[in-house]
């Protein structure tokens, strides 16, 4: 088990390369998720404790 979210919460080197707010489309999130699965599988992990519902929508995102 590991908590591998991308961005600043990254326990192992490798995917995902983006944090949830940077995954602006479902296609990007899917690619990052699959890449993370490959990274974690190679490290012997079978559970990722990262949030699974972090979805950023343009109307809900905070902009500085």
mmCIF file with all atom_site columns, N, CA and C in Angstrom:
data_model
loop_
_atom_site.group_PDB
_atom_site.id
_atom_site.type_symbol
_atom_site.label_atom_id
_atom_site.label_alt_id
_atom_site.label_comp_id
_atom_site.label_asym_id
_atom_site.label_entity_id
_atom_site.label_seq_id
_atom_site.pdbx_PDB_ins_code
_atom_site.Cartn_x
_atom_site.Cartn_y
_atom_site.Cartn_z
_atom_site.occupancy
_atom_site.B_iso_or_equiv
_atom_site.pdbx_formal_charge
_atom_site.auth_seq_id
_atom_site.auth_comp_id
_atom_site.auth_asym_id
_atom_site.auth_atom_id
_atom_site.pdbx_PDB_model_num
ATOM 1   N N  . UNK A 1 1  ? 0.833   -1.174 0.000   1.00 0.00 ? 1  UNK A N  1
ATOM 2   C CA . UNK A 1 1  ? 0.000   0.000  0.000   1.00 0.00 ? 1  UNK A CA 1
ATOM 3   C C  . UNK A 1 1  ? 0.883   1.244  0.000   1.00 0.00 ? 1  UNK A C  1
ATOM 4   N N  . UNK A 1 2  ? 0.425   2.276  -0.699  1.00 0.00 ? 2  UNK A N  1
ATOM 5   C CA . UNK A 1 2  ? 1.166   3.531  -0.752  1.00 0.00 ? 2  UNK A CA 1
ATOM 6   C C  . UNK A 1 2  ? 0.192   4.670  -1.043  1.00 0.00 ? 2  UNK A C  1
ATOM 7   N N  . UNK A 1 3  ? 0.594   5.876  -0.708  1.00 0.00 ? 3  UNK A N  1
ATOM 8   C CA . UNK A 1 3  ? -0.188  7.063  -1.041  1.00 0.00 ? 3  UNK A CA 1
ATOM 9   C C  . UNK A 1 3  ? 0.575   7.790  -2.145  1.00 0.00 ? 3  UNK A C  1
ATOM 10  N N  . UNK A 1 4  ? 0.162   7.593  -3.371  1.00 0.00 ? 4  UNK A N  1
ATOM 11  C CA . UNK A 1 4  ? 0.855   8.147  -4.543  1.00 0.00 ? 4  UNK A CA 1
ATOM 12  C C  . UNK A 1 4  ? -0.127  9.015  -5.307  1.00 0.00 ? 4  UNK A C  1
ATOM 13  N N  . UNK A 1 5  ? -0.117  10.324 -5.041  1.00 0.00 ? 5  UNK A N  1
ATOM 14  C CA . UNK A 1 5  ? -1.088  11.225 -5.655  1.00 0.00 ? 5  UNK A CA 1
ATOM 15  C C  . UNK A 1 5  ? -0.545  12.052 -6.805  1.00 0.00 ? 5  UNK A C  1
ATOM 16  N N  . UNK A 1 6  ? 0.725   12.216 -6.871  1.00 0.00 ? 6  UNK A N  1
ATOM 17  C CA . UNK A 1 6  ? 1.273   13.147 -7.844  1.00 0.00 ? 6  UNK A CA 1
ATOM 18  C C  . UNK A 1 6  ? 1.425   14.513 -7.218  1.00 0.00 ? 6  UNK A C  1
ATOM 19  N N  . UNK A 1 7  ? 2.090   15.420 -7.904  1.00 0.00 ? 7  UNK A N  1
ATOM 20  C CA . UNK A 1 7  ? 2.330   16.733 -7.309  1.00 0.00 ? 7  UNK A CA 1
ATOM 21  C C  . UNK A 1 7  ? 3.261   16.608 -6.116  1.00 0.00 ? 7  UNK A C  1
ATOM 22  N N  . UNK A 1 8  ? 2.916   17.228 -4.992  1.00 0.00 ? 8  UNK A N  1
ATOM 23  C CA . UNK A 1 8  ? 3.785   17.188 -3.816  1.00 0.00 ? 8  UNK A CA 1
ATOM 24  C C  . UNK A 1 8  ? 3.617   15.918 -2.996  1.00 0.00 ? 8  UNK A C  1
ATOM 25  N N  . UNK A 1 9  ? 2.526   15.176 -3.188  1.00 0.00 ? 9  UNK A N  1
ATOM 26  C CA . UNK A 1 9  ? 2.321   13.924 -2.455  1.00 0.00 ? 9  UNK A CA 1
ATOM 27  C C  . UNK A 1 9  ? 2.744   12.776 -3.354  1.00 0.00 ? 9  UNK A C  1
ATOM 28  N N  . UNK A 1 10 ? 4.013   12.449 -3.245  1.00 0.00 ? 10 UNK A N  1
ATOM 29  C CA . UNK A 1 10 ? 4.556   11.388 -4.088  1.00 0.00 ? 10 UNK A CA 1
ATOM 30  C C  . UNK A 1 10 ? 5.539   10.596 -3.243  1.00 0.00 ? 10 UNK A C  1
ATOM 31  N N  . UNK A 1 11 ? 5.223   9.368  -2.964  1.00 0.00 ? 11 UNK A N  1
ATOM 32  C CA . UNK A 1 11 ? 6.064   8.526  -2.107  1.00 0.00 ? 11 UNK A CA 1
ATOM 33  C C  . UNK A 1 11 ? 7.139   7.794  -2.905  1.00 0.00 ? 11 UNK A C  1
ATOM 34  N N  . UNK A 1 12 ? 6.864   7.516  -4.164  1.00 0.00 ? 12 UNK A N  1
ATOM 35  C CA . UNK A 1 12 ? 7.787   6.788  -5.033  1.00 0.00 ? 12 UNK A CA 1
ATOM 36  C C  . UNK A 1 12 ? 8.078   7.619  -6.275  1.00 0.00 ? 12 UNK A C  1
ATOM 37  N N  . UNK A 1 13 ? 9.266   7.498  -6.823  1.00 0.00 ? 13 UNK A N  1
ATOM 38  C CA . UNK A 1 13 ? 9.531   8.208  -8.084  1.00 0.00 ? 13 UNK A CA 1
ATOM 39  C C  . UNK A 1 13 ? 8.694   7.615  -9.209  1.00 0.00 ? 13 UNK A C  1
ATOM 40  N N  . UNK A 1 14 ? 8.276   8.449  -10.117 1.00 0.00 ? 14 UNK A N  1
ATOM 41  C CA . UNK A 1 14 ? 7.488   7.984  -11.258 1.00 0.00 ? 14 UNK A CA 1
ATOM 42  C C  . UNK A 1 14 ? 6.114   8.602  -11.286 1.00 0.00 ? 14 UNK A C  1
ATOM 43  N N  . UNK A 1 15 ? 5.262   8.015  -12.094 1.00 0.00 ? 15 UNK A N  1
ATOM 44  C CA . UNK A 1 15 ? 3.910   8.549  -12.307 1.00 0.00 ? 15 UNK A CA 1
ATOM 45  C C  . UNK A 1 15 ? 3.071   8.468  -11.037 1.00 0.00 ? 15 UNK A C  1
ATOM 46  N N  . UNK A 1 16 ? 2.081   9.334  -10.915 1.00 0.00 ? 16 UNK A N  1
ATOM 47  C CA . UNK A 1 16 ? 1.649   10.348 -11.856 1.00 0.00 ? 16 UNK A CA 1
ATOM 48  C C  . UNK A 1 16 ? 2.530   11.590 -11.779 1.00 0.00 ? 16 UNK A C  1
ATOM 49  N N  . UNK A 1 17 ? 2.618   12.269 -12.877 1.00 0.00 ? 17 UNK A N  1
ATOM 50  C CA . UNK A 1 17 ? 3.466   13.460 -12.918 1.00 0.00 ? 17 UNK A CA 1
ATOM 51  C C  . UNK A 1 17 ? 2.692   14.721 -12.557 1.00 0.00 ? 17 UNK A C  1
ATOM 52  N N  . UNK A 1 18 ? 1.368   14.650 -12.554 1.00 0.00 ? 18 UNK A N  1
ATOM 53  C CA . UNK A 1 18 ? 0.534   15.831 -12.270 1.00 0.00 ? 18 UNK A CA 1
ATOM 54  C C  . UNK A 1 18 ? -0.312  15.604 -11.031 1.00 0.00 ? 18 UNK A C  1
ATOM 55  N N  . UNK A 1 19 ? -0.557  16.680 -10.314 1.00 0.00 ? 19 UNK A N  1
ATOM 56  C CA . UNK A 1 19 ? -1.507  16.651 -9.211  1.00 0.00 ? 19 UNK A CA 1
ATOM 57  C C  . UNK A 1 19 ? -2.914  16.783 -9.788  1.00 0.00 ? 19 UNK A C  1
ATOM 58  N N  . UNK A 1 20 ? -3.916  16.457 -9.010  1.00 0.00 ? 20 UNK A N  1
ATOM 59  C CA . UNK A 1 20 ? -5.301  16.466 -9.495  1.00 0.00 ? 20 UNK A CA 1
ATOM 60  C C  . UNK A 1 20 ? -5.714  17.769 -10.173 1.00 0.00 ? 20 UNK A C  1
ATOM 61  N N  . UNK A 1 21 ? -5.381  18.948 -9.615  1.00 0.00 ? 21 UNK A N  1
ATOM 62  C CA . UNK A 1 21 ? -5.810  20.186 -10.285 1.00 0.00 ? 21 UNK A CA 1
ATOM 63  C C  . UNK A 1 21 ? -5.242  20.363 -11.688 1.00 0.00 ? 21 UNK A C  1
ATOM 64  N N  . UNK A 1 22 ? -4.129  19.704 -11.980 1.00 0.00 ? 22 UNK A N  1
ATOM 65  C CA . UNK A 1 22 ? -3.521  19.827 -13.305 1.00 0.00 ? 22 UNK A CA 1
ATOM 66  C C  . UNK A 1 22 ? -4.106  18.838 -14.312 1.00 0.00 ? 22 UNK A C  1
ATOM 67  N N  . UNK A 1 23 ? -4.927  17.913 -13.833 1.00 0.00 ? 23 UNK A N  1
ATOM 68  C CA . UNK A 1 23 ? -5.561  16.934 -14.727 1.00 0.00 ? 23 UNK A CA 1
ATOM 69  C C  . UNK A 1 23 ? -6.907  17.499 -15.152 1.00 0.00 ? 23 UNK A C  1
ATOM 70  N N  . UNK A 1 24 ? -6.910  18.299 -16.183 1.00 0.00 ? 24 UNK A N  1
ATOM 71  C CA . UNK A 1 24 ? -8.094  19.071 -16.573 1.00 0.00 ? 24 UNK A CA 1
ATOM 72  C C  . UNK A 1 24 ? -9.137  18.306 -17.371 1.00 0.00 ? 24 UNK A C  1
ATOM 73  N N  . UNK A 1 25 ? -8.774  17.136 -17.892 1.00 0.00 ? 25 UNK A N  1
ATOM 74  C CA . UNK A 1 25 ? -9.748  16.363 -18.669 1.00 0.00 ? 25 UNK A CA 1
ATOM 75  C C  . UNK A 1 25 ? -9.742  14.912 -18.200 1.00 0.00 ? 25 UNK A C  1
ATOM 76  N N  . UNK A 1 26 ? -10.818 14.214 -18.510 1.00 0.00 ? 26 UNK A N  1
ATOM 77  C CA . UNK A 1 26 ? -10.898 12.802 -18.155 1.00 0.00 ? 26 UNK A CA 1
ATOM 78  C C  . UNK A 1 26 ? -9.805  11.999 -18.850 1.00 0.00 ? 26 UNK A C  1
ATOM 79  N N  . UNK A 1 27 ? -9.478  12.368 -20.078 1.00 0.00 ? 27 UNK A N  1
ATOM 80  C CA . UNK A 1 27 ? -8.439  11.640 -20.818 1.00 0.00 ? 27 UNK A CA 1
ATOM 81  C C  . UNK A 1 27 ? -7.078  11.776 -20.132 1.00 0.00 ? 27 UNK A C  1
ATOM 82  N N  . UNK A 1 28 ? -6.761  12.973 -19.662 1.00 0.00 ? 28 UNK A N  1
ATOM 83  C CA . UNK A 1 28 ? -5.489  13.186 -18.958 1.00 0.00 ? 28 UNK A CA 1
ATOM 84  C C  . UNK A 1 28 ? -5.483  12.405 -17.650 1.00 0.00 ? 28 UNK A C  1
ATOM 85  N N  . UNK A 1 29 ? -6.574  12.457 -16.903 1.00 0.00 ? 29 UNK A N  1
ATOM 86  C CA . UNK A 1 29 ? -6.668  11.723 -15.640 1.00 0.00 ? 29 UNK A CA 1
ATOM 87  C C  . UNK A 1 29 ? -6.522  10.221 -15.873 1.00 0.00 ? 29 UNK A C  1
ATOM 88  N N  . UNK A 1 30 ? -7.138  9.729  -16.927 1.00 0.00 ? 30 UNK A N  1
ATOM 89  C CA . UNK A 1 30 ? -7.047  8.301  -17.252 1.00 0.00 ? 30 UNK A CA 1
ATOM 90  C C  . UNK A 1 30 ? -5.598  7.914  -17.565 1.00 0.00 ? 30 UNK A C  1
ATOM 91  N N  . UNK A 1 31 ? -4.924  8.723  -18.385 1.00 0.00 ? 31 UNK A N  1
ATOM 92  C CA . UNK A 1 31 ? -3.519  8.436  -18.715 1.00 0.00 ? 31 UNK A CA 1
ATOM 93  C C  . UNK A 1 31 ? -2.639  8.461  -17.468 1.00 0.00 ? 31 UNK A C  1
ATOM 94  N N  . UNK A 1 32 ? -2.833  9.462  -16.627 1.00 0.00 ? 32 UNK A N  1
ATOM 95  C CA . UNK A 1 32 ? -2.039  9.566  -15.399 1.00 0.00 ? 32 UNK A CA 1
ATOM 96  C C  . UNK A 1 32 ? -2.328  8.381  -14.471 1.00 0.00 ? 32 UNK A C  1
ATOM 97  N N  . UNK A 1 33 ? -3.593  7.983  -14.379 1.00 0.00 ? 33 UNK A N  1
ATOM 98  C CA . UNK A 1 33 ? -3.954  6.842  -13.539 1.00 0.00 ? 33 UNK A CA 1
ATOM 99  C C  . UNK A 1 33 ? -3.330  5.548  -14.013 1.00 0.00 ? 33 UNK A C  1
ATOM 100 N N  . UNK A 1 34 ? -3.360  5.339  -15.298 1.00 0.00 ? 34 UNK A N  1
ATOM 101 C CA . UNK A 1 34 ? -2.745  4.122  -15.848 1.00 0.00 ? 34 UNK A CA 1
ATOM 102 C C  . UNK A 1 34 ? -1.235  4.136  -15.662 1.00 0.00 ? 34 UNK A C  1
ATOM 103 N N  . UNK A 1 35 ? -0.624  5.293  -15.850 1.00 0.00 ? 35 UNK A N  1
ATOM 104 C CA . UNK A 1 35 ? 0.826   5.400  -15.647 1.00 0.00 ? 35 UNK A CA 1
ATOM 105 C C  . UNK A 1 35 ? 1.174   5.158  -14.178 1.00 0.00 ? 35 UNK A C  1
ATOM 106 N N  . UNK A 1 36 ? 0.353   5.700  -13.271 1.00 0.00 ? 36 UNK A N  1
ATOM 107 C CA . UNK A 1 36 ? 0.581   5.478  -11.839 1.00 0.00 ? 36 UNK A CA 1
ATOM 108 C C  . UNK A 1 36 ? 0.452   3.997  -11.503 1.00 0.00 ? 36 UNK A C  1
ATOM 109 N N  . UNK A 1 37 ? -0.536  3.330  -12.084 1.00 0.00 ? 37 UNK A N  1
ATOM 110 C CA . UNK A 1 37 ? -0.714  1.893  -11.836 1.00 0.00 ? 37 UNK A CA 1
ATOM 111 C C  . UNK A 1 37 ? 0.519   1.110  -12.274 1.00 0.00 ? 37 UNK A C  1
ATOM 112 N N  . UNK A 1 38 ? 1.071   1.469  -13.405 1.00 0.00 ? 38 UNK A N  1
ATOM 113 C CA . UNK A 1 38 ? 2.276   0.802  -13.896 1.00 0.00 ? 38 UNK A CA 1
ATOM 114 C C  . UNK A 1 38 ? 3.446   1.026  -12.935 1.00 0.00 ? 38 UNK A C  1
ATOM 115 N N  . UNK A 1 39 ? 3.608   2.270  -12.489 1.00 0.00 ? 39 UNK A N  1
ATOM 116 C CA . UNK A 1 39 ? 4.677   2.600  -11.539 1.00 0.00 ? 39 UNK A CA 1
ATOM 117 C C  . UNK A 1 39 ? 4.528   1.801  -10.254 1.00 0.00 ? 39 UNK A C  1
ATOM 118 N N  . UNK A 1 40 ? 3.323   1.782  -9.713  1.00 0.00 ? 40 UNK A N  1
ATOM 119 C CA . UNK A 1 40 ? 3.095   1.107  -8.437  1.00 0.00 ? 40 UNK A CA 1
ATOM 120 C C  . UNK A 1 40 ? 3.211   -0.404 -8.561  1.00 0.00 ? 40 UNK A C  1
ATOM 121 N N  . UNK A 1 41 ? 2.715   -0.946 -9.644  1.00 0.00 ? 41 UNK A N  1
ATOM 122 C CA . UNK A 1 41 ? 2.825   -2.388 -9.874  1.00 0.00 ? 41 UNK A CA 1
ATOM 123 C C  . UNK A 1 41 ? 4.295   -2.806 -9.914  1.00 0.00 ? 41 UNK A C  1
ATOM 124 N N  . UNK A 1 42 ? 5.119   -2.008 -10.578 1.00 0.00 ? 42 UNK A N  1
ATOM 125 C CA . UNK A 1 42 ? 6.551   -2.317 -10.683 1.00 0.00 ? 42 UNK A CA 1
ATOM 126 C C  . UNK A 1 42 ? 7.230   -2.281 -9.313  1.00 0.00 ? 42 UNK A C  1
ATOM 127 N N  . UNK A 1 43 ? 6.678   -1.497 -8.382  1.00 0.00 ? 43 UNK A N  1
ATOM 128 C CA . UNK A 1 43 ? 7.236   -1.407 -7.034  1.00 0.00 ? 43 UNK A CA 1
ATOM 129 C C  . UNK A 1 43 ? 6.631   -2.439 -6.086  1.00 0.00 ? 43 UNK A C  1
ATOM 130 N N  . UNK A 1 44 ? 5.739   -3.295 -6.601  1.00 0.00 ? 44 UNK A N  1
ATOM 131 C CA . UNK A 1 44 ? 5.128   -4.334 -5.779  1.00 0.00 ? 44 UNK A CA 1
ATOM 132 C C  . UNK A 1 44 ? 3.912   -3.875 -4.997  1.00 0.00 ? 44 UNK A C  1
ATOM 133 N N  . UNK A 1 45 ? 3.373   -2.728 -5.331  1.00 0.00 ? 45 UNK A N  1
ATOM 134 C CA . UNK A 1 45 ? 2.192   -2.201 -4.632  1.00 0.00 ? 45 UNK A CA 1
ATOM 135 C C  . UNK A 1 45 ? 0.928   -2.665 -5.353  1.00 0.00 ? 45 UNK A C  1
ATOM 136 N N  . UNK A 1 46 ? -0.121  -2.934 -4.567  1.00 0.00 ? 46 UNK A N  1
ATOM 137 C CA . UNK A 1 46 ? -1.387  -3.300 -5.189  1.00 0.00 ? 46 UNK A CA 1
ATOM 138 C C  . UNK A 1 46 ? -2.548  -2.446 -4.689  1.00 0.00 ? 46 UNK A C  1
ATOM 139 N N  . UNK A 1 47 ? -2.263  -1.474 -3.811  1.00 0.00 ? 47 UNK A N  1
ATOM 140 C CA . UNK A 1 47 ? -3.291  -0.549 -3.328  1.00 0.00 ? 47 UNK A CA 1
ATOM 141 C C  . UNK A 1 47 ? -2.684  0.843  -3.286  1.00 0.00 ? 47 UNK A C  1
ATOM 142 N N  . UNK A 1 48 ? -3.403  1.809  -3.847  1.00 0.00 ? 48 UNK A N  1
ATOM 143 C CA . UNK A 1 48 ? -2.989  3.205  -3.792  1.00 0.00 ? 48 UNK A CA 1
ATOM 144 C C  . UNK A 1 48 ? -3.992  3.953  -2.924  1.00 0.00 ? 48 UNK A C  1
ATOM 145 N N  . UNK A 1 49 ? -3.516  4.597  -1.866  1.00 0.00 ? 49 UNK A N  1
ATOM 146 C CA . UNK A 1 49 ? -4.393  5.307  -0.942  1.00 0.00 ? 49 UNK A CA 1
ATOM 147 C C  . UNK A 1 49 ? -4.720  6.724  -1.392  1.00 0.00 ? 49 UNK A C  1
ATOM 148 N N  . UNK A 1 50 ? -4.280  7.102  -2.571  1.00 0.00 ? 50 UNK A N  1
ATOM 149 C CA . UNK A 1 50 ? -4.545  8.447  -3.086  1.00 0.00 ? 50 UNK A CA 1
ATOM 150 C C  . UNK A 1 50 ? -6.046  8.652  -3.274  1.00 0.00 ? 50 UNK A C  1
ATOM 151 N N  . UNK A 1 51 ? -6.477  9.897  -3.182  1.00 0.00 ? 51 UNK A N  1
ATOM 152 C CA . UNK A 1 51 ? -7.901  10.169 -3.432  1.00 0.00 ? 51 UNK A CA 1
ATOM 153 C C  . UNK A 1 51 ? -8.309  9.712  -4.826  1.00 0.00 ? 51 UNK A C  1
ATOM 154 N N  . UNK A 1 52 ? -9.496  9.191  -4.922  1.00 0.00 ? 52 UNK A N  1
ATOM 155 C CA . UNK A 1 52 ? -9.975  8.713  -6.216  1.00 0.00 ? 52 UNK A CA 1
ATOM 156 C C  . UNK A 1 52 ? -11.078 9.585  -6.791  1.00 0.00 ? 52 UNK A C  1
ATOM 157 N N  . UNK A 1 53 ? -11.460 10.613 -6.085  1.00 0.00 ? 53 UNK A N  1
ATOM 158 C CA . UNK A 1 53 ? -12.532 11.472 -6.583  1.00 0.00 ? 53 UNK A CA 1
ATOM 159 C C  . UNK A 1 53 ? -12.122 12.931 -6.666  1.00 0.00 ? 53 UNK A C  1
ATOM 160 N N  . UNK A 1 54 ? -10.844 13.206 -6.691  1.00 0.00 ? 54 UNK A N  1
ATOM 161 C CA . UNK A 1 54 ? -10.378 14.587 -6.863  1.00 0.00 ? 54 UNK A CA 1
ATOM 162 C C  . UNK A 1 54 ? -10.563 14.980 -8.316  1.00 0.00 ? 54 UNK A C  1
ATOM 163 N N  . UNK A 1 55 ? -11.659 15.635 -8.600  1.00 0.00 ? 55 UNK A N  1
ATOM 164 C CA . UNK A 1 55 ? -11.940 16.074 -9.960  1.00 0.00 ? 55 UNK A CA 1
ATOM 165 C C  . UNK A 1 55 ? -12.088 17.591 -9.929  1.00 0.00 ? 55 UNK A C  1
ATOM 166 N N  . UNK A 1 56 ? -11.324 18.253 -10.743 1.00 0.00 ? 56 UNK A N  1
ATOM 167 C CA . UNK A 1 56 ? -11.391 19.703 -10.799 1.00 0.00 ? 56 UNK A CA 1
ATOM 168 C C  . UNK A 1 56 ? -12.241 20.112 -11.995 1.00 0.00 ? 56 UNK A C  1
ATOM 169 N N  . UNK A 1 57 ? -13.249 20.894 -11.722 1.00 0.00 ? 57 UNK A N  1
ATOM 170 C CA . UNK A 1 57 ? -14.091 21.429 -12.776 1.00 0.00 ? 57 UNK A CA 1
ATOM 171 C C  . UNK A 1 57 ? -13.814 22.923 -12.895 1.00 0.00 ? 57 UNK A C  1
ATOM 172 N N  . UNK A 1 58 ? -13.814 23.445 -14.087 1.00 0.00 ? 58 UNK A N  1
ATOM 173 C CA . UNK A 1 58 ? -13.503 24.878 -14.266 1.00 0.00 ? 58 UNK A CA 1
ATOM 174 C C  . UNK A 1 58 ? -14.348 25.789 -13.379 1.00 0.00 ? 58 UNK A C  1
ATOM 175 N N  . UNK A 1 59 ? -15.613 25.483 -13.198 1.00 0.00 ? 59 UNK A N  1
ATOM 176 C CA . UNK A 1 59 ? -16.479 26.350 -12.401 1.00 0.00 ? 59 UNK A CA 1
ATOM 177 C C  . UNK A 1 59 ? -16.218 26.225 -10.901 1.00 0.00 ? 59 UNK A C  1
ATOM 178 N N  . UNK A 1 60 ? -15.507 25.177 -10.486 1.00 0.00 ? 60 UNK A N  1
ATOM 179 C CA . UNK A 1 60 ? -15.246 24.989 -9.077  1.00 0.00 ? 60 UNK A CA 1
ATOM 180 C C  . UNK A 1 60 ? -13.799 25.244 -8.673  1.00 0.00 ? 60 UNK A C  1
ATOM 181 N N  . UNK A 1 61 ? -12.923 25.406 -9.647  1.00 0.00 ? 61 UNK A N  1
ATOM 182 C CA . UNK A 1 61 ? -11.502 25.587 -9.341  1.00 0.00 ? 61 UNK A CA 1
ATOM 183 C C  . UNK A 1 61 ? -11.236 26.987 -8.796  1.00 0.00 ? 61 UNK A C  1
ATOM 184 N N  . UNK A 1 62 ? -10.334 27.043 -7.844  1.00 0.00 ? 62 UNK A N  1
ATOM 185 C CA . UNK A 1 62 ? -9.922  28.332 -7.293  1.00 0.00 ? 62 UNK A CA 1
ATOM 186 C C  . UNK A 1 62 ? -8.810  28.887 -8.164  1.00 0.00 ? 62 UNK A C  1
ATOM 187 N N  . UNK A 1 63 ? -8.953  30.096 -8.570  1.00 0.00 ? 63 UNK A N  1
ATOM 188 C CA . UNK A 1 63 ? -7.934  30.744 -9.400  1.00 0.00 ? 63 UNK A CA 1
ATOM 189 C C  . UNK A 1 63 ? -7.323  31.894 -8.622  1.00 0.00 ? 63 UNK A C  1
ATOM 190 N N  . UNK A 1 64 ? -6.019  31.946 -8.616  1.00 0.00 ? 64 UNK A N  1
ATOM 191 C CA . UNK A 1 64 ? -5.325  33.018 -7.883  1.00 0.00 ? 64 UNK A CA 1
ATOM 192 C C  . UNK A 1 64 ? -5.268  34.274 -8.721  1.00 0.00 ? 64 UNK A C  1
#
